[in-house]
């Protein structure tokens, strides 16, 4: 079992729809959870982090965490073509153990 | 603006010829990381520094070394690059002074080509 699992996609959604990106992790001691956006050929850009169960909203983005189910998700409302990128889930246990998922490629169709 | 800077952005080296990639940061973060990312793969942590303490990942080849002469700078040395080392190399920083989150901030990366 991979430590952090993501469906590599591509996930295709029409412009204006909600994109739902999912991530599961295996280490129950994980403390913080991050979503990064990575455009092709570019470095990862931090979008959101969450460390408490529940939802956290920032503009069009909502991160959801369920530690009991070891599940974290990212919702993107009103998806735009500029949201087309790979979304990396990162799971952190202290500063020294950071594990990235393979990323989900999102395509927003105009 | 506070940031993480990597130089060069693109590096071409010959098989077996040593190469050094550099990273600097103005965030004053105490933790610095080096990742290797190949196409369509997750970033793979090579090593990190917590202040001056070096921490190597168990599966990082001996061919990869690192130096951190001060808080702001960190270098990645590849002693004898092979074709399989062609990748994007990402430097990231974080700080344990911001609480438990340890969010990482990435530089723009260096794309290494080995010929």
mmCIF file of N, CA, C and O in Angstrom, chain B residues 1-56:
data_model
loop_
_atom_site.group_PDB
_atom_site.id
_atom_site.type_symbol
_atom_site.label_atom_id
_atom_site.label_comp_id
_atom_site.label_asym_id
_atom_site.label_seq_id
_atom_site.Cartn_x
_atom_site.Cartn_y
_atom_site.Cartn_z
ATOM 1 N N UNK B 1 10.126 40.621 -2.149
ATOM 2 C CA UNK B 1 9.278 39.564 -1.624
ATOM 3 C C UNK B 1 10.144 38.398 -1.158
ATOM 4 O O UNK B 1 11.114 38.050 -1.791
ATOM 5 N N UNK B 2 9.741 37.820 -0.020
ATOM 6 C CA UNK B 2 10.452 36.642 0.460
ATOM 7 C C UNK B 2 10.222 35.489 -0.499
ATOM 8 O O UNK B 2 9.120 35.282 -0.983
ATOM 9 N N UNK B 3 11.298 34.736 -0.755
ATOM 10 C CA UNK B 3 11.143 33.697 -1.748
ATOM 11 C C UNK B 3 12.249 32.657 -1.673
ATOM 12 O O UNK B 3 13.211 32.793 -0.907
ATOM 13 N N UNK B 4 12.056 31.613 -2.483
ATOM 14 C CA UNK B 4 13.042 30.562 -2.649
ATOM 15 C C UNK B 4 13.535 30.646 -4.093
ATOM 16 O O UNK B 4 12.736 30.646 -5.029
ATOM 17 N N UNK B 5 14.846 30.730 -4.243
ATOM 18 C CA UNK B 5 15.445 30.939 -5.554
ATOM 19 C C UNK B 5 16.332 29.759 -5.892
ATOM 20 O O UNK B 5 17.098 29.289 -5.033
ATOM 21 N N UNK B 6 16.233 29.285 -7.114
ATOM 22 C CA UNK B 6 17.087 28.183 -7.556
ATOM 23 C C UNK B 6 17.842 28.601 -8.817
ATOM 24 O O UNK B 6 17.268 29.216 -9.708
ATOM 25 N N UNK B 7 19.105 28.235 -8.820
ATOM 26 C CA UNK B 7 19.945 28.508 -9.986
ATOM 27 C C UNK B 7 20.813 27.293 -10.306
ATOM 28 O O UNK B 7 21.270 26.604 -9.407
ATOM 29 N N UNK B 8 21.027 27.044 -11.594
ATOM 30 C CA UNK B 8 20.330 27.669 -12.709
ATOM 31 C C UNK B 8 18.922 27.074 -12.867
ATOM 32 O O UNK B 8 18.580 26.124 -12.193
ATOM 33 N N UNK B 9 18.115 27.624 -13.722
ATOM 34 C CA UNK B 9 16.798 27.052 -13.978
ATOM 35 C C UNK B 9 16.903 25.826 -14.881
ATOM 36 O O UNK B 9 16.117 24.906 -14.774
ATOM 37 N N UNK B 10 17.874 25.858 -15.758
ATOM 38 C CA UNK B 10 18.113 24.731 -16.659
ATOM 39 C C UNK B 10 19.609 24.431 -16.631
ATOM 40 O O UNK B 10 20.425 25.334 -16.720
ATOM 41 N N UNK B 11 19.926 23.155 -16.506
ATOM 42 C CA UNK B 11 21.321 22.742 -16.459
ATOM 43 C C UNK B 11 21.501 21.520 -17.355
ATOM 44 O O UNK B 11 20.760 20.539 -17.212
ATOM 45 N N UNK B 12 22.481 21.613 -18.234
ATOM 46 C CA UNK B 12 22.835 20.469 -19.066
ATOM 47 C C UNK B 12 24.233 20.025 -18.657
ATOM 48 O O UNK B 12 25.146 20.848 -18.587
ATOM 49 N N UNK B 13 24.386 18.764 -18.381
ATOM 50 C CA UNK B 13 25.700 18.242 -18.022
ATOM 51 C C UNK B 13 25.939 16.949 -18.792
ATOM 52 O O UNK B 13 25.021 16.313 -19.291
ATOM 53 N N UNK B 14 27.208 16.581 -18.837
ATOM 54 C CA UNK B 14 27.547 15.346 -19.528
ATOM 55 C C UNK B 14 27.538 14.188 -18.549
ATOM 56 O O UNK B 14 27.765 14.367 -17.338
ATOM 57 N N UNK B 15 27.319 13.034 -19.077
ATOM 58 C CA UNK B 15 27.364 11.806 -18.286
ATOM 59 C C UNK B 15 28.665 11.775 -17.495
ATOM 60 O O UNK B 15 29.751 11.889 -18.055
ATOM 61 N N UNK B 16 28.550 11.633 -16.176
ATOM 62 C CA UNK B 16 29.729 11.502 -15.336
ATOM 63 C C UNK B 16 30.382 12.804 -14.924
ATOM 64 O O UNK B 16 31.301 12.797 -14.092
ATOM 65 N N UNK B 17 29.941 13.928 -15.447
ATOM 66 C CA UNK B 17 30.561 15.208 -15.109
ATOM 67 C C UNK B 17 29.845 15.828 -13.904
ATOM 68 O O UNK B 17 28.639 16.097 -13.961
ATOM 69 N N UNK B 18 30.582 16.098 -12.829
ATOM 70 C CA UNK B 18 29.942 16.630 -11.617
ATOM 71 C C UNK B 18 29.172 17.922 -11.880
ATOM 72 O O UNK B 18 29.590 18.754 -12.696
ATOM 73 N N UNK B 19 28.086 18.065 -11.169
ATOM 74 C CA UNK B 19 27.266 19.256 -11.326
ATOM 75 C C UNK B 19 26.751 19.688 -9.956
ATOM 76 O O UNK B 19 26.526 18.847 -9.075
ATOM 77 N N UNK B 20 26.624 20.995 -9.794
ATOM 78 C CA UNK B 20 26.102 21.555 -8.535
ATOM 79 C C UNK B 20 24.912 22.445 -8.830
ATOM 80 O O UNK B 20 24.968 23.313 -9.706
ATOM 81 N N UNK B 21 23.841 22.215 -8.089
ATOM 82 C CA UNK B 21 22.646 23.048 -8.172
ATOM 83 C C UNK B 21 22.547 23.848 -6.870
ATOM 84 O O UNK B 21 22.883 23.331 -5.802
ATOM 85 N N UNK B 22 22.065 25.078 -6.992
ATOM 86 C CA UNK B 22 22.022 25.913 -5.796
ATOM 87 C C UNK B 22 20.609 26.370 -5.472
ATOM 88 O O UNK B 22 19.743 26.465 -6.349
ATOM 89 N N UNK B 23 20.408 26.652 -4.213
ATOM 90 C CA UNK B 23 19.134 27.130 -3.703
ATOM 91 C C UNK B 23 19.418 28.179 -2.645
ATOM 92 O O UNK B 23 20.297 27.992 -1.794
ATOM 93 N N UNK B 24 18.686 29.267 -2.707
ATOM 94 C CA UNK B 24 18.788 30.279 -1.660
ATOM 95 C C UNK B 24 17.390 30.706 -1.261
ATOM 96 O O UNK B 24 16.437 30.580 -2.035
ATOM 97 N N UNK B 25 17.274 31.211 -0.041
ATOM 98 C CA UNK B 25 15.963 31.606 0.452
ATOM 99 C C UNK B 25 16.077 32.853 1.324
ATOM 100 O O UNK B 25 17.070 33.040 2.030
ATOM 101 N N UNK B 26 15.049 33.669 1.214
ATOM 102 C CA UNK B 26 14.977 34.888 2.029
ATOM 103 C C UNK B 26 13.883 34.781 3.080
ATOM 104 O O UNK B 26 13.516 35.774 3.694
ATOM 105 N N UNK B 27 13.350 33.571 3.264
ATOM 106 C CA UNK B 27 12.270 33.348 4.221
ATOM 107 C C UNK B 27 12.792 33.138 5.644
ATOM 108 O O UNK B 27 12.014 33.091 6.592
ATOM 109 N N UNK B 28 14.111 32.941 5.754
ATOM 110 C CA UNK B 28 14.739 32.652 7.043
ATOM 111 C C UNK B 28 14.168 31.382 7.684
ATOM 112 O O UNK B 28 14.060 31.289 8.916
ATOM 113 N N UNK B 29 13.809 30.426 6.837
ATOM 114 C CA UNK B 29 13.325 29.149 7.341
ATOM 115 C C UNK B 29 14.494 28.277 7.769
ATOM 116 O O UNK B 29 15.557 28.287 7.137
ATOM 117 N N UNK B 30 14.284 27.498 8.817
ATOM 118 C CA UNK B 30 15.390 26.695 9.322
ATOM 119 C C UNK B 30 15.487 25.309 8.684
ATOM 120 O O UNK B 30 16.481 24.612 8.872
ATOM 121 N N UNK B 31 14.482 24.905 7.922
ATOM 122 C CA UNK B 31 14.516 23.596 7.298
ATOM 123 C C UNK B 31 14.558 23.777 5.776
ATOM 124 O O UNK B 31 13.790 24.573 5.218
ATOM 125 N N UNK B 32 15.473 23.065 5.139
ATOM 126 C CA UNK B 32 15.571 23.104 3.676
ATOM 127 C C UNK B 32 15.597 21.678 3.143
ATOM 128 O O UNK B 32 16.221 20.794 3.745
ATOM 129 N N UNK B 33 14.923 21.484 2.024
ATOM 130 C CA UNK B 33 14.748 20.156 1.441
ATOM 131 C C UNK B 33 15.209 20.160 -0.015
ATOM 132 O O UNK B 33 15.092 21.163 -0.720
ATOM 133 N N UNK B 34 15.665 18.996 -0.451
ATOM 134 C CA UNK B 34 15.897 18.764 -1.877
ATOM 135 C C UNK B 34 15.042 17.577 -2.310
ATOM 136 O O UNK B 34 15.074 16.509 -1.680
ATOM 137 N N UNK B 35 14.310 17.806 -3.411
ATOM 138 C CA UNK B 35 13.495 16.772 -4.003
ATOM 139 C C UNK B 35 13.939 16.528 -5.448
ATOM 140 O O UNK B 35 14.393 17.439 -6.125
ATOM 141 N N UNK B 36 13.727 15.309 -5.877
ATOM 142 C CA UNK B 36 13.880 14.960 -7.280
ATOM 143 C C UNK B 36 12.492 14.594 -7.805
ATOM 144 O O UNK B 36 11.773 13.819 -7.184
ATOM 145 N N UNK B 37 12.141 15.193 -8.951
ATOM 146 C CA UNK B 37 10.856 14.856 -9.538
ATOM 147 C C UNK B 37 11.029 14.517 -11.007
ATOM 148 O O UNK B 37 11.479 15.349 -11.796
ATOM 149 N N UNK B 38 10.655 13.304 -11.357
ATOM 150 C CA UNK B 38 10.665 12.883 -12.746
ATOM 151 C C UNK B 38 9.263 13.017 -13.313
ATOM 152 O O UNK B 38 8.286 13.126 -12.578
ATOM 153 N N UNK B 39 9.189 12.996 -14.615
ATOM 154 C CA UNK B 39 7.926 13.252 -15.301
ATOM 155 C C UNK B 39 6.823 12.327 -14.802
ATOM 156 O O UNK B 39 7.018 11.109 -14.700
ATOM 157 N N UNK B 40 5.673 12.916 -14.474
ATOM 158 C CA UNK B 40 4.483 12.194 -14.029
ATOM 159 C C UNK B 40 4.699 11.407 -12.733
ATOM 160 O O UNK B 40 3.969 10.453 -12.461
ATOM 161 N N UNK B 41 5.673 11.804 -11.953
ATOM 162 C CA UNK B 41 5.908 11.154 -10.668
ATOM 163 C C UNK B 41 5.810 12.164 -9.530
ATOM 164 O O UNK B 41 5.910 13.370 -9.748
ATOM 165 N N UNK B 42 5.631 11.640 -8.341
ATOM 166 C CA UNK B 42 5.605 12.490 -7.163
ATOM 167 C C UNK B 42 7.013 13.005 -6.859
ATOM 168 O O UNK B 42 8.003 12.333 -7.170
ATOM 169 N N UNK B 43 7.114 14.175 -6.277
ATOM 170 C CA UNK B 43 8.439 14.612 -5.795
ATOM 171 C C UNK B 43 8.986 13.598 -4.800
ATOM 172 O O UNK B 43 8.271 13.132 -3.916
ATOM 173 N N UNK B 44 10.249 13.265 -4.964
ATOM 174 C CA UNK B 44 10.899 12.283 -4.109
ATOM 175 C C UNK B 44 11.929 13.008 -3.246
ATOM 176 O O UNK B 44 12.851 13.616 -3.767
ATOM 177 N N UNK B 45 11.759 12.916 -1.933
ATOM 178 C CA UNK B 45 12.667 13.601 -1.025
ATOM 179 C C UNK B 45 14.034 12.917 -1.044
ATOM 180 O O UNK B 45 14.138 11.693 -0.873
ATOM 181 N N UNK B 46 15.073 13.706 -1.291
ATOM 182 C CA UNK B 46 16.446 13.183 -1.282
ATOM 183 C C UNK B 46 17.061 13.336 0.114
ATOM 184 O O UNK B 46 17.632 12.397 0.650
ATOM 185 N N UNK B 47 16.991 14.543 0.646
ATOM 186 C CA UNK B 47 17.500 14.833 1.992
ATOM 187 C C UNK B 47 16.968 16.177 2.445
ATOM 188 O O UNK B 47 16.371 16.923 1.665
ATOM 189 N N UNK B 48 17.208 16.449 3.714
ATOM 190 C CA UNK B 48 16.843 17.762 4.219
ATOM 191 C C UNK B 48 17.815 18.174 5.321
ATOM 192 O O UNK B 48 18.514 17.335 5.914
ATOM 193 N N UNK B 49 17.851 19.462 5.555
ATOM 194 C CA UNK B 49 18.630 20.036 6.650
ATOM 195 C C UNK B 49 17.654 20.640 7.660
ATOM 196 O O UNK B 49 16.758 21.398 7.294
ATOM 197 N N UNK B 50 17.861 20.289 8.896
ATOM 198 C CA UNK B 50 17.188 20.997 9.994
ATOM 199 C C UNK B 50 18.281 21.828 10.647
ATOM 200 O O UNK B 50 19.148 21.296 11.348
ATOM 201 N N UNK B 51 18.238 23.127 10.410
ATOM 202 C CA UNK B 51 19.366 23.995 10.745
ATOM 203 C C UNK B 51 20.606 23.417 10.058
ATOM 204 O O UNK B 51 20.616 23.276 8.835
ATOM 205 N N UNK B 52 21.624 23.046 10.808
ATOM 206 C CA UNK B 52 22.831 22.495 10.184
ATOM 207 C C UNK B 52 22.841 20.974 10.161
ATOM 208 O O UNK B 52 23.767 20.351 9.638
ATOM 209 N N UNK B 53 21.841 20.370 10.749
ATOM 210 C CA UNK B 53 21.780 18.912 10.825
ATOM 211 C C UNK B 53 21.290 18.333 9.508
ATOM 212 O O UNK B 53 20.182 18.633 9.062
ATOM 213 N N UNK B 54 22.116 17.471 8.938
ATOM 214 C CA UNK B 54 21.819 16.863 7.648
ATOM 215 C C UNK B 54 21.090 15.545 7.862
ATOM 216 O O UNK B 54 21.480 14.733 8.695
ATOM 217 N N UNK B 55 20.031 15.321 7.091
ATOM 218 C CA UNK B 55 19.250 14.093 7.198
ATOM 219 C C UNK B 55 19.057 13.503 5.809
ATOM 220 O O UNK B 55 18.375 14.082 4.957
ATOM 221 N N UNK B 56 19.656 12.349 5.605
ATOM 222 C CA UNK B 56 19.622 11.697 4.304
ATOM 223 C C UNK B 56 18.483 10.675 4.287
ATOM 224 O O UNK B 56 18.288 9.950 5.268
#
